[in-house]
Amino acid sequence: MATTKENVEDNYIKKLDIPISAKPDIVDNQYKILLNKPVHDLGNEFCKYFVATNTQKNTEHLALIYENSCIPPIGILNTLSGKNIVGMVNILAYAIVTLSSNNNKCLAVIIEHYNHKQTLTNYIKDNKRLNIKQVEQLIKTLTLVLSRLNNDKIASIGINPDNIIILGDGTFILREFIHSYPNFYQKEQFIAPEIVECHPAARNSTIKGDIYAMAVTAFYTYTGREPWEEYPDNIRYNEARFEKTSYKLLTGDLKIPERMKLFLRSTLHDNVGLRWKISTIISWIEGKLEQSITHNLNANNQLHIAFNEKNYSNMQSLAYALFNNWNKVLPFLKDGKLAKWIAHQQINNDVVKNVQELCEGVTKSTLALKNSPESNRIISKLLSLIGHFGTIRYDGIAISATNVPQLLHYLLTNNKKVIFEKVIRIIQYEDLNNYTHPDAAGYVGEANINIYKNLITNLNSSSPFNGFERLVYSLNPYAKCYSRIVEKDYITDIQALLVSLDKIAEEDPKKFHIDRNMIAFIAAKLGIKNDINPIVLKNFPKFAEHPTVIALSIICTLQKKFNMKIPNIVVALALELKELCAEYIHNVKFKAEIISNLEKISSDNTVFDIVDVLSNQQKFINDYNGYYEACKMAQVYLEKIQKLRSSQKTDNRALIFGQNVTVLTSYVLCFIVAMILII
């Protein structure tokens, strides 16, 4: 470990307190999770479902248990827990709970029970479609839910027919949306155009995206049609909806009442900036908005541009095609067609100028027409200009600005290092400045600017204090420490980590260890920007760079900050240091003294008592110097021995051999005496 100046900021991350259950399988002292009754149909890679019962009221509920590799939406759970919101499955309680099946600690959420087979999708299959009155009731229900959640700045609630339950009385309720990252499992046709290329773990949370999903749901339930099924894959469907616009592609020549047509035209708008807001939808529900919309919904124009043997009429469809044919973009820029076509688009003159300059630069350059950091940089910038309402795009990956923290966590925990590094590269570009509209997926905004400052700094060091793990932990305050050493516990703060380590040290002192993951976790929580200085023996690499001394230095830093009792860690460190000193100290008397003092360390001591035992640097220097001198003398004697051996003559062998043996023996005896005197 390097010995650069220690820099610990006083910025320990303050978080919401997560309730902790005192009893296994019990949440909020009343909800019992029935681990023998899993609901497999609802589970996914982020969580598992089980039946739960209220032991006080004898009612049935559902328990959602997060996988430890997932970052649960603690803010949403805290906001909605115990709240009764009409039109959605409500969250009743949540807590960290110990599972009796394996003694692992996990985050569990109790939600209202529902029949997961009574979905709107199944209803439509059985009954063909909803009537206009039912569709308007569905829109009203979803709008009220969206409006209520929007007040708490909660969005991306996974609206689609699979996630809507229709009850026996005809009312609708939206399923819980906390079972994954926002829109991770959303079906492609319900994803708003501005985030359609996004990595599933990087889809941003916006009310406008929910409104688009609600509009597609309303269309499907009213018509029973699924136009997306007519295309061989999602890419072909997306190309078609970008060219024709979502509204025209879906509705075609269908006869739809004018009132519903107004709703669909305005909520299916591909331009997120022109898509209806919640307040406008409420006015429509109340009958206060019946006029036809006046702005142009069709982004098409008469001037097409050819790319990859297809014609495109608007920037959104062209940007999508360029992203999906990344390696063909630079030759396309070189032929000059884009520079001419862009001049006829109804966009900001600065955008036109920047695109034309980019094309001109590529035409004049000698840049190889193949995948390279510089070519990727050019294409990414181009897409930020012509697709400025969309995602931030790079070769093979598209992201939204606000969801970078959870994306990086997802990539790191799933060993997607190549994509992880691509995301970091994207953020280091200046193209984010081109996403200026608050509804754009690439818009950073003042609220998230610090995230990107953290991303750009401290990424070049190989130290765990500045590595990828530290970055992920610093960006995600509710990320669990996923070190395998403490994987059974649910650790999101330093205190919990110390408690867990002390328990491990009590059960088996030899298993106590602080690995790279823990170091990164600690560095993120404390805002450590440089390596922690070895607290003892910093001038002796064999000691200073040893994991035990590193652990001692880290524990001392944490003790200064939190002053917790960790008696078993103290004993474990003393035992490990005893073995270390037995191996590396040479002077027999000094070794016995140090080991004796370490053996006196007990659970009544602190880590600072251990530091005192090892604090006399001069004795360690004397030990090292003595060993060094002994080694030098030994080398001299060995060289003389070797010289005698090589100089033996063949003449008078017996006599000369006897003399040499005598001299050799004397040298060996001198060597032994010298070693005894020095050591």
GROMACS .gro file of N, CA and C in nm, residues 633-647 663-664 667-668:
model
   57
  633MET      N    1   2.827  -1.049   0.636
  633MET     CA    2   2.938  -1.132   0.683
  633MET      C    3   2.925  -1.275   0.630
  634ALA      N    4   2.804  -1.325   0.632
  634ALA     CA    5   2.782  -1.460   0.582
  634ALA      C    6   2.820  -1.471   0.436
  635GLN      N    7   2.790  -1.366   0.360
  635GLN     CA    8   2.824  -1.367   0.218
  635GLN      C    9   2.975  -1.370   0.196
  636VAL      N   10   3.048  -1.294   0.281
  636VAL     CA   11   3.195  -1.292   0.271
  636VAL      C   12   3.251  -1.431   0.296
  637TYR      N   13   3.203  -1.496   0.404
  637TYR     CA   14   3.252  -1.630   0.436
  637TYR      C   15   3.218  -1.730   0.327
  638LEU      N   16   3.099  -1.718   0.273
  638LEU     CA   17   3.060  -1.812   0.167
  638LEU      C   18   3.147  -1.795   0.043
  639GLU      N   19   3.185  -1.671   0.013
  639GLU     CA   20   3.271  -1.647  -0.102
  639GLU      C   21   3.409  -1.709  -0.081
  640LYS      N   22   3.462  -1.697   0.043
  640LYS     CA   23   3.593  -1.757   0.074
  640LYS      C   24   3.587  -1.909   0.066
  641ILE      N   25   3.480  -1.964   0.116
  641ILE     CA   26   3.462  -2.110   0.108
  641ILE      C   27   3.461  -2.155  -0.038
  642GLN      N   28   3.389  -2.080  -0.120
  642GLN     CA   29   3.379  -2.115  -0.261
  642GLN      C   30   3.515  -2.104  -0.331
  643LYS      N   31   3.592  -2.002  -0.289
  643LYS     CA   32   3.724  -1.982  -0.348
  643LYS      C   33   3.817  -2.097  -0.315
  644LEU      N   34   3.811  -2.142  -0.188
  644LEU     CA   35   3.894  -2.256  -0.147
  644LEU      C   36   3.859  -2.381  -0.226
  645ARG      N   37   3.732  -2.401  -0.246
  645ARG     CA   38   3.688  -2.520  -0.318
  645ARG      C   39   3.739  -2.520  -0.462
  646SER      N   40   3.733  -2.402  -0.524
  646SER     CA   41   3.770  -2.394  -0.666
  646SER      C   42   3.920  -2.395  -0.689
  647SER      N   43   3.999  -2.367  -0.582
  647SER     CA   44   4.145  -2.356  -0.600
  647SER      C   45   4.220  -2.484  -0.564
  663VAL      N   46   4.097  -2.540   0.712
  663VAL     CA   47   4.064  -2.398   0.694
  663VAL      C   48   3.914  -2.379   0.676
  664LEU      N   49   3.855  -2.468   0.596
  664LEU     CA   50   3.709  -2.460   0.572
  664LEU      C   51   3.631  -2.471   0.702
  667TYR      N   52   3.647  -2.150   0.898
  667TYR     CA   53   3.558  -2.047   0.844
  667TYR      C   54   3.413  -2.072   0.883
  668VAL      N   55   3.373  -2.197   0.878
  668VAL     CA   56   3.235  -2.230   0.916
  668VAL      C   57   3.211  -2.196   1.062
   0.00000   0.00000   0.00000
